[in-house]
Amino acid sequence: MKKQIAVLPGDGIGPEIVQEAVKVLDAVAVKFGHEFTYTYADMGAVAIDKTGQPLPEATLKASLESDAVLFGAIGDPKYDNDPTAKVRPEQGLLAIRKALGLFTNIRPVKTFDALLHQSPLKEERVKGTDFVMYRELTGGIYFGEKTLSEDQNTASDLCEYTRAEIERIAHLAFVAARKRRNILTLIDKANVLESSRLWRRVVTELHQAEYSDVELRFLFVDNAAMQMILAPSQFDVILTSNLFGDIISDEGSVIGGSIGLLPSASVGATHALFEPIHGSFPQGAGKGIANPIAMILSAAMMLTHFDMDKEANAITNAVDLALAQGVCTPEVFPEGSYTTSDVGDFIAKNIA
Ligand code: IPM
Ligand code: MG
């Protein structure tokens, strides 16, 4: 099969980890007889430096014309502490999500047995944790009207959702639950927010109409944040809005022991983008210490999206082997001396 992939390495460690993902994809192409071609383009701080724009026209065009987008990381400290900056790297990511219609962000959280001892939580609590978050990605408070008063002393961000926006992601989450342990947990703040009450109403109606075989649970987001630490293995599929999903997905991502291991997919009706959960880790850039596994597993999610299940499994098996044999960067195995590219080499070799 032929696939055209837009590759956006982005900022910080992005280029290093993307290089390893491409290495692994090339090994998959050889092994399974596919042809992957890549169009590289800039997004984020690197794009601002070159063009003044976080998402240049050419990058958007390349992304729209590709079968999928593979994206590294975004963000640069020179913008983080400057609230007056008019142009920010993150705007590129938000703009591409909106432009490609990527309304669902899928973030799986799975623990690796070899790494249970690395978790900040007690091993017996973490064991068996295997859930996936469905975060709404193109609506809510992220994209609602923003205001700042003339005197700059009053500001607001509107959180708005429509029935249609809730239904389209809820369908995906219910279907995912059916293929897993059949439990869907809606996380909201329906005791306070009108928009959350709409989420509950719409999801409940959909449940009754089409998915009554799935067990539907509700949790307020504050309680959910606590439950994720107390008993993470209770979750199967989590469905939530944009901001709540942003927060609890970072919380969920460290349960397994390293944020450097978790991939994500952002999908819409016509396009899809794959990126690790972690950020651009600017302090680690250029040192060969960045963990490429989340990026490589994001490439595996892309292959699943292409219906290349055998190929995706070949990657996940090779990653499991790397972790079982202690082949990973120092934040996971401090005794080892494996670099970013050593880890990519090992995974690529085990696919070949
Ligand atoms: C994420 C990130 C982004 C978000 C930032 C970089 C805009 O935190 O993908 O979770 O808030 O959605
Ligand atoms: Mg986030």
mmCIF file of C-alpha atoms and ligand atoms in Angstrom:
data_model
loop_
_atom_site.group_PDB
_atom_site.id
_atom_site.type_symbol
_atom_site.label_atom_id
_atom_site.label_comp_id
_atom_site.label_asym_id
_atom_site.label_seq_id
_atom_site.Cartn_x
_atom_site.Cartn_y
_atom_site.Cartn_z
ATOM 1 C CA MET A 1 0.000 0.000 0.000
ATOM 2 C CA LYS A 2 1.130 3.579 -0.713
ATOM 3 C CA LYS A 3 0.753 6.243 1.939
ATOM 4 C CA GLN A 4 1.681 9.902 1.864
ATOM 5 C CA ILE A 5 2.555 11.228 5.322
ATOM 6 C CA ALA A 6 3.022 14.863 6.341
ATOM 7 C CA VAL A 7 5.803 14.992 8.924
ATOM 8 C CA LEU A 8 5.888 18.008 11.257
ATOM 9 C CA PRO A 9 8.859 17.600 13.627
ATOM 10 C CA GLY A 10 8.104 20.853 15.507
ATOM 11 C CA ASP A 11 10.115 22.149 18.456
ATOM 12 C CA GLY A 12 12.524 20.965 21.151
ATOM 13 C CA ILE A 13 13.009 17.203 21.045
ATOM 14 C CA GLY A 14 10.417 16.906 18.244
ATOM 15 C CA PRO A 15 12.919 16.476 15.363
ATOM 16 C CA GLU A 16 14.934 13.794 17.230
ATOM 17 C CA ILE A 17 11.979 11.616 18.109
ATOM 18 C CA VAL A 18 10.333 12.053 14.710
ATOM 19 C CA GLN A 19 13.520 10.790 13.089
ATOM 20 C CA GLU A 20 13.211 7.547 15.086
ATOM 21 C CA ALA A 21 9.544 7.138 14.186
ATOM 22 C CA VAL A 22 10.396 7.513 10.488
ATOM 23 C CA LYS A 23 13.211 4.976 10.911
ATOM 24 C CA VAL A 24 10.715 2.514 12.351
ATOM 25 C CA LEU A 25 8.126 3.238 9.645
ATOM 26 C CA ASP A 26 10.774 2.603 6.988
ATOM 27 C CA ALA A 27 11.503 -0.776 8.597
ATOM 28 C CA VAL A 28 7.770 -1.557 8.499
ATOM 29 C CA ALA A 29 7.577 -0.524 4.825
ATOM 30 C CA VAL A 30 10.424 -2.877 3.880
ATOM 31 C CA LYS A 31 9.134 -5.771 5.953
ATOM 32 C CA PHE A 32 5.513 -5.589 4.792
ATOM 33 C CA GLY A 33 6.002 -4.263 1.260
ATOM 34 C CA HIS A 34 4.484 -0.784 1.643
ATOM 35 C CA GLU A 35 5.596 2.542 0.262
ATOM 36 C CA PHE A 36 5.569 5.451 2.697
ATOM 37 C CA THR A 37 6.521 8.884 1.387
ATOM 38 C CA TYR A 38 7.060 11.874 3.640
ATOM 39 C CA THR A 39 6.539 15.596 3.188
ATOM 40 C CA TYR A 40 8.334 17.569 5.886
ATOM 41 C CA ALA A 41 6.949 20.915 7.047
ATOM 42 C CA ASP A 42 7.348 23.345 9.947
ATOM 43 C CA MET A 43 4.949 24.052 12.790
ATOM 44 C CA GLY A 44 5.389 25.825 16.128
ATOM 45 C CA ALA A 45 8.260 28.020 17.295
ATOM 46 C CA VAL A 46 10.472 26.782 14.476
ATOM 47 C CA ALA A 47 7.861 27.976 11.974
ATOM 48 C CA ILE A 48 7.497 31.350 13.721
ATOM 49 C CA ASP A 49 11.265 31.848 13.496
ATOM 50 C CA LYS A 50 11.237 31.173 9.752
ATOM 51 C CA THR A 51 7.936 32.703 8.627
ATOM 52 C CA GLY A 52 6.365 34.621 11.505
ATOM 53 C CA GLN A 53 3.471 32.119 11.563
ATOM 54 C CA PRO A 54 3.071 29.064 13.841
ATOM 55 C CA LEU A 55 1.149 27.219 11.101
ATOM 56 C CA PRO A 56 2.395 28.384 7.695
ATOM 57 C CA GLU A 57 0.155 27.992 4.650
ATOM 58 C CA ALA A 58 2.501 25.383 3.104
ATOM 59 C CA THR A 59 2.313 23.218 6.242
ATOM 60 C CA LEU A 60 -1.463 23.284 6.270
ATOM 61 C CA LYS A 61 -1.549 22.454 2.553
ATOM 62 C CA ALA A 62 0.855 19.509 2.963
ATOM 63 C CA SER A 63 -1.225 18.238 5.897
ATOM 64 C CA LEU A 64 -4.538 18.543 4.059
ATOM 65 C CA GLU A 65 -3.120 16.651 1.072
ATOM 66 C CA SER A 66 -1.628 13.762 3.054
ATOM 67 C CA ASP A 67 -3.134 10.488 4.245
ATOM 68 C CA ALA A 68 -2.078 11.369 7.803
ATOM 69 C CA VAL A 69 0.042 13.802 9.779
ATOM 70 C CA LEU A 70 2.843 12.737 12.081
ATOM 71 C CA PHE A 71 3.693 15.462 14.542
ATOM 72 C CA GLY A 72 6.523 15.702 17.099
ATOM 73 C CA ALA A 73 6.126 18.414 19.728
ATOM 74 C CA ILE A 74 5.422 22.102 20.134
ATOM 75 C CA GLY A 75 6.536 24.856 22.499
ATOM 76 C CA ASP A 76 9.529 26.999 23.332
ATOM 77 C CA PRO A 77 10.419 28.597 26.690
ATOM 78 C CA LYS A 78 10.933 31.982 25.091
ATOM 79 C CA TYR A 79 7.142 32.239 24.665
ATOM 80 C CA ASP A 80 6.001 30.473 27.836
ATOM 81 C CA ASN A 81 6.731 33.279 30.251
ATOM 82 C CA ASP A 82 5.727 36.122 28.014
ATOM 83 C CA PRO A 83 1.990 36.781 28.404
ATOM 84 C CA THR A 84 2.246 39.678 25.959
ATOM 85 C CA ALA A 85 3.435 37.523 23.034
ATOM 86 C CA LYS A 86 0.884 37.920 20.236
ATOM 87 C CA VAL A 87 2.055 34.893 18.288
ATOM 88 C CA ARG A 88 2.631 31.614 20.166
ATOM 89 C CA PRO A 89 3.781 28.166 18.979
ATOM 90 C CA GLU A 90 0.718 26.458 20.525
ATOM 91 C CA GLN A 91 -1.556 28.459 18.221
ATOM 92 C CA GLY A 92 -0.177 26.327 15.385
ATOM 93 C CA LEU A 93 -1.386 23.124 16.995
ATOM 94 C CA LEU A 94 -4.799 24.553 17.844
ATOM 95 C CA ALA A 95 -5.135 25.905 14.304
ATOM 96 C CA ILE A 96 -4.233 22.612 12.627
ATOM 97 C CA ARG A 97 -6.702 20.706 14.848
ATOM 98 C CA LYS A 98 -9.438 23.110 13.813
ATOM 99 C CA ALA A 99 -8.454 23.233 10.133
ATOM 100 C CA LEU A 100 -8.292 19.433 9.775
ATOM 101 C CA GLY A 101 -11.480 18.993 11.847
ATOM 102 C CA LEU A 102 -9.752 16.744 14.407
ATOM 103 C CA PHE A 103 -12.574 16.700 16.916
ATOM 104 C CA THR A 104 -11.501 13.629 18.884
ATOM 105 C CA ASN A 105 -8.236 13.132 20.714
ATOM 106 C CA ILE A 106 -7.595 9.526 21.721
ATOM 107 C CA ARG A 107 -5.057 8.944 24.487
ATOM 108 C CA PRO A 108 -4.531 5.378 25.685
ATOM 109 C CA VAL A 109 -2.993 4.799 29.115
ATOM 110 C CA LYS A 110 -1.473 1.397 29.579
ATOM 111 C CA THR A 111 1.063 0.257 32.098
ATOM 112 C CA PHE A 112 4.061 -1.787 31.029
ATOM 113 C CA ASP A 113 4.768 -4.621 33.474
ATOM 114 C CA ALA A 114 8.525 -4.051 33.225
ATOM 115 C CA LEU A 115 8.014 -0.481 34.438
ATOM 116 C CA LEU A 116 5.455 -0.834 37.239
ATOM 117 C CA HIS A 117 8.112 -0.010 39.822
ATOM 118 C CA GLN A 118 8.670 3.350 38.075
ATOM 119 C CA SER A 119 5.151 4.571 38.704
ATOM 120 C CA PRO A 120 4.734 7.390 41.218
ATOM 121 C CA LEU A 121 1.849 5.285 42.589
ATOM 122 C CA LYS A 122 2.049 2.026 44.484
ATOM 123 C CA GLU A 123 2.574 -0.940 42.186
ATOM 124 C CA GLU A 124 -0.507 -2.821 43.384
ATOM 125 C CA ARG A 125 -2.704 0.192 42.601
ATOM 126 C CA VAL A 126 -1.338 0.642 39.126
ATOM 127 C CA LYS A 127 -1.250 -2.972 38.012
ATOM 128 C CA GLY A 128 -3.833 -3.756 35.352
ATOM 129 C CA THR A 129 -4.455 -0.128 34.434
ATOM 130 C CA ASP A 130 -5.592 0.016 30.826
ATOM 131 C CA PHE A 131 -7.883 2.823 29.765
ATOM 132 C CA VAL A 132 -8.316 5.215 26.902
ATOM 133 C CA MET A 133 -9.376 8.837 27.010
ATOM 134 C CA TYR A 134 -11.603 10.385 24.361
ATOM 135 C CA ARG A 135 -11.079 14.124 24.672
ATOM 136 C CA GLU A 136 -13.125 16.587 22.615
ATOM 137 C CA LEU A 137 -10.549 18.648 20.732
ATOM 138 C CA THR A 138 -12.048 21.409 18.603
ATOM 139 C CA GLY A 139 -14.657 23.014 20.863
ATOM 140 C CA GLY A 140 -15.351 24.189 24.388
ATOM 141 C CA ILE A 141 -13.398 26.811 26.257
ATOM 142 C CA TYR A 142 -10.359 26.419 24.006
ATOM 143 C CA PHE A 143 -12.224 27.817 21.031
ATOM 144 C CA GLY A 144 -14.972 29.951 22.617
ATOM 145 C CA GLU A 145 -15.021 33.726 22.422
ATOM 146 C CA LYS A 146 -12.217 35.400 24.383
ATOM 147 C CA THR A 147 -12.415 38.911 25.749
ATOM 148 C CA LEU A 148 -10.064 41.285 27.489
ATOM 149 C CA SER A 149 -11.422 44.607 28.709
ATOM 150 C CA GLU A 150 -9.957 47.903 27.579
ATOM 151 C CA ASP A 151 -8.255 48.450 30.952
ATOM 152 C CA GLN A 152 -6.948 44.849 30.763
ATOM 153 C CA ASN A 153 -8.386 44.028 34.197
ATOM 154 C CA THR A 154 -11.239 41.728 33.163
ATOM 155 C CA ALA A 155 -10.964 38.688 30.903
ATOM 156 C CA SER A 156 -13.241 35.839 29.853
ATOM 157 C CA ASP A 157 -13.222 32.589 27.857
ATOM 158 C CA LEU A 158 -16.535 31.164 26.753
ATOM 159 C CA CYS A 159 -17.170 27.421 27.079
ATOM 160 C CA GLU A 160 -19.782 26.486 24.514
ATOM 161 C CA TYR A 161 -20.838 23.082 23.152
ATOM 162 C CA THR A 162 -23.529 22.014 20.719
ATOM 163 C CA ARG A 163 -25.433 18.732 20.647
ATOM 164 C CA ALA A 164 -23.771 17.845 17.344
ATOM 165 C CA GLU A 165 -20.261 18.366 18.746
ATOM 166 C CA ILE A 166 -21.028 16.099 21.687
ATOM 167 C CA GLU A 167 -22.772 13.405 19.659
ATOM 168 C CA ARG A 168 -20.007 12.876 17.109
ATOM 169 C CA ILE A 169 -17.327 12.153 19.714
ATOM 170 C CA ALA A 170 -19.721 10.224 21.958
ATOM 171 C CA HIS A 171 -20.435 7.815 19.082
ATOM 172 C CA LEU A 172 -16.716 7.095 18.733
ATOM 173 C CA ALA A 173 -16.309 6.581 22.487
ATOM 174 C CA PHE A 174 -19.281 4.201 22.764
ATOM 175 C CA VAL A 175 -18.018 2.159 19.817
ATOM 176 C CA ALA A 176 -14.546 2.010 21.400
ATOM 177 C CA ALA A 177 -16.048 0.804 24.696
ATOM 178 C CA ARG A 178 -17.814 -2.040 22.897
ATOM 179 C CA LYS A 179 -14.472 -3.268 21.564
ATOM 180 C CA ARG A 180 -12.948 -3.099 25.043
ATOM 181 C CA ARG A 181 -14.442 -3.826 28.483
ATOM 182 C CA ASN A 182 -17.727 -2.122 27.629
ATOM 183 C CA ILE A 183 -17.621 0.676 30.216
ATOM 184 C CA LEU A 184 -17.862 4.355 29.325
ATOM 185 C CA THR A 185 -17.268 7.036 31.969
ATOM 186 C CA LEU A 186 -18.360 10.576 31.170
ATOM 187 C CA ILE A 187 -16.282 13.086 33.121
ATOM 188 C CA ASP A 188 -17.829 16.523 33.590
ATOM 189 C CA LYS A 189 -18.804 19.189 36.094
ATOM 190 C CA ALA A 190 -22.565 18.864 35.743
ATOM 191 C CA ASN A 191 -23.118 20.013 39.322
ATOM 192 C CA VAL A 192 -21.959 23.486 38.287
ATOM 193 C CA LEU A 193 -21.726 23.975 34.526
ATOM 194 C CA GLU A 194 -24.621 24.232 32.074
ATOM 195 C CA SER A 195 -22.389 22.951 29.245
ATOM 196 C CA SER A 196 -21.655 19.828 31.327
ATOM 197 C CA ARG A 197 -25.374 19.273 31.873
ATOM 198 C CA LEU A 198 -25.797 19.315 28.099
ATOM 199 C CA TRP A 199 -23.037 16.690 27.792
ATOM 200 C CA ARG A 200 -24.874 14.459 30.300
ATOM 201 C CA ARG A 201 -28.209 14.855 28.579
ATOM 202 C CA VAL A 202 -26.886 14.169 25.095
ATOM 203 C CA VAL A 203 -24.718 11.217 26.137
ATOM 204 C CA THR A 204 -27.567 9.693 28.177
ATOM 205 C CA GLU A 205 -29.979 9.995 25.249
ATOM 206 C CA LEU A 206 -27.485 8.426 22.866
ATOM 207 C CA HIS A 207 -26.890 5.638 25.367
ATOM 208 C CA GLN A 208 -30.602 4.868 25.615
ATOM 209 C CA ALA A 209 -31.147 5.080 21.872
ATOM 210 C CA GLU A 210 -28.167 3.141 20.523
ATOM 211 C CA TYR A 211 -25.699 1.908 23.124
ATOM 212 C CA SER A 212 -27.681 0.586 26.099
ATOM 213 C CA ASP A 213 -25.466 -2.533 26.097
ATOM 214 C CA VAL A 214 -22.539 -0.348 27.224
ATOM 215 C CA GLU A 215 -22.283 0.447 30.935
ATOM 216 C CA LEU A 216 -22.431 4.241 31.272
ATOM 217 C CA ARG A 217 -20.952 5.905 34.359
ATOM 218 C CA PHE A 218 -20.650 9.558 35.375
ATOM 219 C CA LEU A 219 -17.968 11.264 37.422
ATOM 220 C CA PHE A 220 -17.409 14.901 38.325
ATOM 221 C CA VAL A 221 -13.990 15.962 37.142
ATOM 222 C CA ASP A 222 -12.647 16.739 40.627
ATOM 223 C CA ASN A 223 -13.628 13.281 41.834
ATOM 224 C CA ALA A 224 -12.243 11.767 38.631
ATOM 225 C CA ALA A 225 -8.872 13.413 39.257
ATOM 226 C CA MET A 226 -8.840 11.708 42.656
ATOM 227 C CA GLN A 227 -10.109 8.336 41.399
ATOM 228 C CA MET A 228 -7.411 8.241 38.728
ATOM 229 C CA ILE A 229 -4.817 8.206 41.501
ATOM 230 C CA LEU A 230 -6.706 5.992 43.949
ATOM 231 C CA ALA A 231 -7.883 3.285 41.556
ATOM 232 C CA PRO A 232 -6.874 3.876 37.930
ATOM 233 C CA SER A 233 -7.771 0.342 36.870
ATOM 234 C CA GLN A 234 -11.515 1.090 37.272
ATOM 235 C CA PHE A 235 -11.511 3.053 33.997
ATOM 236 C CA ASP A 236 -12.071 1.636 30.537
ATOM 237 C CA VAL A 237 -13.125 4.413 28.138
ATOM 238 C CA ILE A 238 -13.256 7.992 29.407
ATOM 239 C CA LEU A 239 -15.202 10.644 27.508
ATOM 240 C CA THR A 240 -14.717 14.299 28.321
ATOM 241 C CA SER A 241 -14.587 17.862 27.048
ATOM 242 C CA ASN A 242 -11.547 19.721 25.796
ATOM 243 C CA LEU A 243 -10.149 21.388 28.942
ATOM 244 C CA PHE A 244 -10.978 18.567 31.374
ATOM 245 C CA GLY A 245 -9.394 16.137 28.924
ATOM 246 C CA ASP A 246 -6.248 18.237 28.682
ATOM 247 C CA ILE A 247 -5.827 18.165 32.448
ATOM 248 C CA ILE A 248 -6.714 14.566 33.246
ATOM 249 C CA SER A 249 -4.746 13.218 30.300
ATOM 250 C CA ASP A 250 -1.544 14.667 31.744
ATOM 251 C CA GLU A 251 -2.490 13.132 35.076
ATOM 252 C CA GLY A 252 -3.197 9.773 33.447
ATOM 253 C CA SER A 253 -0.038 9.857 31.403
ATOM 254 C CA VAL A 254 2.343 9.480 34.354
ATOM 255 C CA ILE A 255 0.546 6.546 35.968
ATOM 256 C CA GLY A 256 2.596 4.104 33.926
ATOM 257 C CA GLY A 257 5.895 5.566 35.072
ATOM 258 C CA SER A 258 6.970 7.781 32.189
ATOM 259 C CA ILE A 259 5.155 10.358 30.077
ATOM 260 C CA GLY A 260 7.640 9.439 27.348
ATOM 261 C CA LEU A 261 5.758 6.243 26.523
ATOM 262 C CA LEU A 262 2.270 7.382 25.632
ATOM 263 C CA PRO A 263 1.030 8.087 22.113
ATOM 264 C CA SER A 264 -2.104 9.828 20.892
ATOM 265 C CA ALA A 265 -4.301 10.100 17.846
ATOM 266 C CA SER A 266 -6.409 13.088 16.855
ATOM 267 C CA VAL A 267 -9.081 12.147 14.381
ATOM 268 C CA GLY A 268 -11.898 13.779 12.458
ATOM 269 C CA ALA A 269 -14.202 12.784 9.647
ATOM 270 C CA THR A 270 -11.549 13.140 6.937
ATOM 271 C CA HIS A 271 -8.106 13.672 8.504
ATOM 272 C CA ALA A 272 -5.973 12.338 11.326
ATOM 273 C CA LEU A 273 -2.867 13.457 13.190
ATOM 274 C CA PHE A 274 -0.636 11.378 15.450
ATOM 275 C CA GLU A 275 1.556 12.800 18.192
ATOM 276 C CA PRO A 276 3.055 11.818 21.541
ATOM 277 C CA ILE A 277 1.320 13.123 24.672
ATOM 278 C CA HIS A 278 4.457 14.736 26.016
ATOM 279 C CA GLY A 279 5.699 18.202 25.144
ATOM 280 C CA SER A 280 8.824 19.592 23.515
ATOM 281 C CA PHE A 281 11.128 19.073 26.562
ATOM 282 C CA PRO A 282 13.436 21.943 25.463
ATOM 283 C CA GLN A 283 15.997 21.247 28.212
ATOM 284 C CA GLY A 284 16.521 17.777 26.704
ATOM 285 C CA ALA A 285 16.825 18.832 23.069
ATOM 286 C CA GLY A 286 19.962 17.814 21.186
ATOM 287 C CA LYS A 287 21.295 15.605 23.977
ATOM 288 C CA GLY A 288 20.160 12.216 22.727
ATOM 289 C CA ILE A 289 18.172 11.591 25.920
ATOM 290 C CA ALA A 290 14.649 12.051 24.570
ATOM 291 C CA ASN A 291 12.538 8.929 24.762
ATOM 292 C CA PRO A 292 11.261 8.187 21.222
ATOM 293 C CA ILE A 293 8.771 5.484 22.288
ATOM 294 C CA ALA A 294 5.657 7.690 22.592
ATOM 295 C CA MET A 295 6.398 9.018 19.107
ATOM 296 C CA ILE A 296 7.014 5.525 17.719
ATOM 297 C CA LEU A 297 3.775 4.261 19.285
ATOM 298 C CA SER A 298 1.989 7.252 17.733
ATOM 299 C CA ALA A 299 3.238 5.996 14.371
ATOM 300 C CA ALA A 300 1.780 2.586 15.308
ATOM 301 C CA MET A 301 -1.586 4.256 15.979
ATOM 302 C CA MET A 302 -1.312 5.792 12.520
ATOM 303 C CA LEU A 303 -0.824 2.326 11.004
ATOM 304 C CA THR A 304 -3.911 1.065 12.852
ATOM 305 C CA HIS A 305 -5.763 4.048 11.393
ATOM 306 C CA PHE A 306 -4.610 2.823 7.932
ATOM 307 C CA ASP A 307 -6.034 -0.631 8.827
ATOM 308 C CA MET A 308 -2.502 -2.011 8.983
ATOM 309 C CA ASP A 309 -3.043 -3.995 12.179
ATOM 310 C CA LYS A 310 -0.241 -6.542 11.657
ATOM 311 C CA GLU A 311 2.181 -3.716 11.010
ATOM 312 C CA ALA A 312 1.074 -1.799 14.100
ATOM 313 C CA ASN A 313 1.445 -4.959 16.185
ATOM 314 C CA ALA A 314 4.962 -5.440 14.867
ATOM 315 C CA ILE A 315 5.821 -2.026 16.322
ATOM 316 C CA THR A 316 4.129 -2.569 19.684
ATOM 317 C CA ASN A 317 5.789 -5.979 20.041
ATOM 318 C CA ALA A 318 9.198 -4.482 19.308
ATOM 319 C CA VAL A 319 8.541 -1.727 21.876
ATOM 320 C CA ASP A 320 7.529 -4.319 24.489
ATOM 321 C CA LEU A 321 10.752 -6.188 23.772
ATOM 322 C CA ALA A 322 12.824 -3.014 24.140
ATOM 323 C CA LEU A 323 11.262 -2.306 27.530
ATOM 324 C CA ALA A 324 11.553 -5.926 28.667
ATOM 325 C CA GLN A 325 15.262 -5.922 27.762
ATOM 326 C CA GLY A 326 15.995 -2.565 29.371
ATOM 327 C CA VAL A 327 16.518 -0.742 26.084
ATOM 328 C CA CYS A 328 15.208 2.738 26.763
ATOM 329 C CA THR A 329 16.436 6.232 27.558
ATOM 330 C CA PRO A 330 17.746 7.168 31.027
ATOM 331 C CA GLU A 331 14.514 8.534 32.530
ATOM 332 C CA VAL A 332 13.143 4.982 32.270
ATOM 333 C CA PHE A 333 16.328 2.984 32.849
ATOM 334 C CA PRO A 334 18.803 5.238 34.682
ATOM 335 C CA GLU A 335 21.429 2.450 34.819
ATOM 336 C CA GLY A 336 21.446 2.085 31.020
ATOM 337 C CA SER A 337 23.216 4.238 28.481
ATOM 338 C CA TYR A 338 20.859 4.047 25.525
ATOM 339 C CA THR A 339 20.373 7.166 23.421
ATOM 340 C CA THR A 340 17.306 8.256 21.487
ATOM 341 C CA SER A 341 18.666 6.729 18.285
ATOM 342 C CA ASP A 342 19.794 3.495 20.010
ATOM 343 C CA VAL A 343 16.197 2.932 21.063
ATOM 344 C CA GLY A 344 14.941 3.620 17.522
ATOM 345 C CA ASP A 345 17.596 1.306 16.062
ATOM 346 C CA PHE A 346 16.637 -1.535 18.403
ATOM 347 C CA ILE A 347 12.932 -1.227 17.575
ATOM 348 C CA ALA A 348 13.562 -0.929 13.812
ATOM 349 C CA LYS A 349 15.925 -3.927 13.863
ATOM 350 C CA ASN A 350 13.363 -6.068 15.671
ATOM 351 C CA ILE A 351 10.748 -5.252 13.087
ATOM 352 C CA ALA A 352 13.065 -6.180 10.245
HETATM 353 C C1 IPM B 1 -2.034 18.925 24.557
HETATM 354 C C2 IPM B 1 -1.291 20.203 24.818
HETATM 355 C C3 IPM B 1 -1.963 21.319 24.033
HETATM 356 C C4 IPM B 1 -3.382 21.458 24.550
HETATM 357 C C5 IPM B 1 -1.225 22.666 24.072
HETATM 358 C C6 IPM B 1 0.208 22.535 23.616
HETATM 359 C C7 IPM B 1 -1.955 23.727 23.289
HETATM 360 O O1 IPM B 1 -1.231 20.482 26.173
HETATM 361 O O2 IPM B 1 -2.067 18.486 23.402
HETATM 362 O O3 IPM B 1 -2.581 18.363 25.513
HETATM 363 O O4 IPM B 1 -3.622 22.150 25.547
HETATM 364 O O5 IPM B 1 -4.281 20.862 23.952
HETATM 365 MG MG MG B 2 -2.043 18.975 27.390
#
